[in-house]
C-alpha atoms as an extended CHARMM CRD file, in Angstrom:
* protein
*
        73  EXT
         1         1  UNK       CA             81.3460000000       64.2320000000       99.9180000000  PROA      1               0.0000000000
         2         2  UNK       CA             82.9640000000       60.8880000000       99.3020000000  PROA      2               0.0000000000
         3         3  UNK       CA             86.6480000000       59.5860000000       98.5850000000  PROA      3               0.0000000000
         4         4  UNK       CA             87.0990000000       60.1400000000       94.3890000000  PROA      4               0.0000000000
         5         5  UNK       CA             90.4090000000       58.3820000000       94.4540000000  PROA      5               0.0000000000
         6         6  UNK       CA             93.5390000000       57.2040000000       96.2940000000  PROA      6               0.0000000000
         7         7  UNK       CA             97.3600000000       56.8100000000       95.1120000000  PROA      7               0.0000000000
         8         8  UNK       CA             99.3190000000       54.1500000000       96.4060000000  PROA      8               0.0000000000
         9         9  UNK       CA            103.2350000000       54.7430000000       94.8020000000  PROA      9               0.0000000000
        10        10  UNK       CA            105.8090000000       51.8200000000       94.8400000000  PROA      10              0.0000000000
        11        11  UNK       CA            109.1700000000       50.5350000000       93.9140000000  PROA      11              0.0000000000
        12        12  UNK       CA            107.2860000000       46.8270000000       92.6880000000  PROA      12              0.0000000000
        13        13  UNK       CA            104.3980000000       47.7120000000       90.2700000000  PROA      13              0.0000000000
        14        14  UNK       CA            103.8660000000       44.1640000000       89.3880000000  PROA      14              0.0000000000
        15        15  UNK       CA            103.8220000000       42.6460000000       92.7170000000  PROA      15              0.0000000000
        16        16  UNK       CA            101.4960000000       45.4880000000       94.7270000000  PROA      16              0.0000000000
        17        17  UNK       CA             98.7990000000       44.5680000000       91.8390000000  PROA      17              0.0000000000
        18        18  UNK       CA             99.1370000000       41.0010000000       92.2290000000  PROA      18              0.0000000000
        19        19  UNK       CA             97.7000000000       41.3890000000       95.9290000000  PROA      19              0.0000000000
        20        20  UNK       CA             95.2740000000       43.9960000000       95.1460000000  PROA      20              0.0000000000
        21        21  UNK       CA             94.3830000000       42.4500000000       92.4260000000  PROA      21              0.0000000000
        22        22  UNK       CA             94.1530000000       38.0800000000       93.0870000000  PROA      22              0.0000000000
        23        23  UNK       CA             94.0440000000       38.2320000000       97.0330000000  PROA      23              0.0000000000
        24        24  UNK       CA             91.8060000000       41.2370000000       97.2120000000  PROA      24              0.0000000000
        25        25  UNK       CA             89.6700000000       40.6030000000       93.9370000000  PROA      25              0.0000000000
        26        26  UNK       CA             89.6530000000       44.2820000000       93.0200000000  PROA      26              0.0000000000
        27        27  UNK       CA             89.1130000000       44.8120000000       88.9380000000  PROA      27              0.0000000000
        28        28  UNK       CA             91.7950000000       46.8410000000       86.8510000000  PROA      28              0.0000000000
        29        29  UNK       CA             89.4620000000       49.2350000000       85.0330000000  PROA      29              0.0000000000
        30        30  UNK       CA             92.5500000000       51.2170000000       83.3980000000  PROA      30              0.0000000000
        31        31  UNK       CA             96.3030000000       50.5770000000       82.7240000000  PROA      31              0.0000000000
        32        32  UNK       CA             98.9390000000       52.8220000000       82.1950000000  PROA      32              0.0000000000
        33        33  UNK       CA            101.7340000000       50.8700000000       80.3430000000  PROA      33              0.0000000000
        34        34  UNK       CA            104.4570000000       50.2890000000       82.7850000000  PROA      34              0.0000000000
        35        35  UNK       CA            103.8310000000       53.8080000000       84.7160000000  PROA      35              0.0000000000
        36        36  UNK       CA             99.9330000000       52.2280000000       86.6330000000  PROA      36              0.0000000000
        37        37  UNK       CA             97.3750000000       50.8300000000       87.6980000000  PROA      37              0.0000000000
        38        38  UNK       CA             93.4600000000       51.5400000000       88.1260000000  PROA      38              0.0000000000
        39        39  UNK       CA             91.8230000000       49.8850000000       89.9720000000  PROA      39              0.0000000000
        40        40  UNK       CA             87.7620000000       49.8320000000       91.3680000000  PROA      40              0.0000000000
        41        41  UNK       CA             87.1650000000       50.3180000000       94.4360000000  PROA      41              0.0000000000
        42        42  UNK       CA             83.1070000000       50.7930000000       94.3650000000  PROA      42              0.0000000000
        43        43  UNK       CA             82.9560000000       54.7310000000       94.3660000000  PROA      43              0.0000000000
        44        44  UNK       CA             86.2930000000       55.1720000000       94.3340000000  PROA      44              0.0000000000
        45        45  UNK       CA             89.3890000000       54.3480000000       92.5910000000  PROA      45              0.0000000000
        46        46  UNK       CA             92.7090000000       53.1180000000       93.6390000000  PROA      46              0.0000000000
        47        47  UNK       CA             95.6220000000       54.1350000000       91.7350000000  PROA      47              0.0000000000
        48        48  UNK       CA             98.9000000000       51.7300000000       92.0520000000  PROA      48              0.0000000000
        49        49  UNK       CA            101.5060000000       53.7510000000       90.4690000000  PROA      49              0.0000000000
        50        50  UNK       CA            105.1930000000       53.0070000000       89.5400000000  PROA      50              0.0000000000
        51        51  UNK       CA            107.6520000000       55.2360000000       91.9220000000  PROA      51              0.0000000000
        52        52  UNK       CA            109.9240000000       57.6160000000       90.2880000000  PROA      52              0.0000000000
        53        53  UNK       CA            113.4330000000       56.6930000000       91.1140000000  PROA      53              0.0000000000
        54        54  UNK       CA            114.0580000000       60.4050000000       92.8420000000  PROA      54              0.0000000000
        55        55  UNK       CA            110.9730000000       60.2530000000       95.1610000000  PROA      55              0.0000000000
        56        56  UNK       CA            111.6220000000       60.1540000000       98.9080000000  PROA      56              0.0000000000
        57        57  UNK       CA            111.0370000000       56.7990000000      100.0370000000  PROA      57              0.0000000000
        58        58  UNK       CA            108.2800000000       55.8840000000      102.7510000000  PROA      58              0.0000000000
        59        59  UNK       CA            110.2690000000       56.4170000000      106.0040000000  PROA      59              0.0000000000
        60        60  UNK       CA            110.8380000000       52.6050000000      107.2440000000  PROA      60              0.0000000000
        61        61  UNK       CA            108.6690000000       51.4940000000      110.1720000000  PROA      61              0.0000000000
        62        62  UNK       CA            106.1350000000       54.0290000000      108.9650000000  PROA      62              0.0000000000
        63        63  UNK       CA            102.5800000000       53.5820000000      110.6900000000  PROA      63              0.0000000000
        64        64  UNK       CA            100.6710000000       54.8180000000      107.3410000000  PROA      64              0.0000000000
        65        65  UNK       CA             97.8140000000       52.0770000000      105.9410000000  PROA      65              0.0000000000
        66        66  UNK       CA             94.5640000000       51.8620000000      104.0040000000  PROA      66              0.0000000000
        67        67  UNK       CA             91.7800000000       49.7410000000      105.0620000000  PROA      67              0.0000000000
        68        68  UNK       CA             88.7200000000       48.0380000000      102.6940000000  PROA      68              0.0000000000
        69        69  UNK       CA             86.1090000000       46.3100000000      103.6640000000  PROA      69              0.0000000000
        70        70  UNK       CA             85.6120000000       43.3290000000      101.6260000000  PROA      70              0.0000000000
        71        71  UNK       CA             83.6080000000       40.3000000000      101.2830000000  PROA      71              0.0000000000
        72        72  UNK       CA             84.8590000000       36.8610000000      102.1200000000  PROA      72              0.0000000000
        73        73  UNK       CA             83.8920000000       35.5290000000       98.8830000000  PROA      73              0.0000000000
């Protein structure tokens, strides 16, 4: 068994693939207009995806995270 895919949801599209994408070098392998995000994560896939206005928001001071390991270069 091994992770196929995560989704990450958020009000700032843009900006959460900016940091995936030039601080933690990950490569978009799919975009979905204005609506997401693919991105590669080795044998997975991480899925950035645009909020809907009516979704409950993450709870502030949530504890909830993701951790890669990447390589310094």
């Amino acid at each position: 068994m091994h992770v196929h895919h995560v989704a990450l949801r958020t009000d700032d599209l843009a900006r959460l693939e900016r940091f995936y994408v030039d601080v933690l070098g990950f490569r978009i392998t799919r975009r979905s207009g204005e609506r997401s995000v693919w991105l590669d994560a080795g044998e997975a896939i991480v899925m950035l995806e645009r909020a809907d206005p009516d979704e409950p928001k993450i709870p502030e001071g949530s504890r909830e995270f993701l951790a890669f390991a990447i390589t310094a270069d």
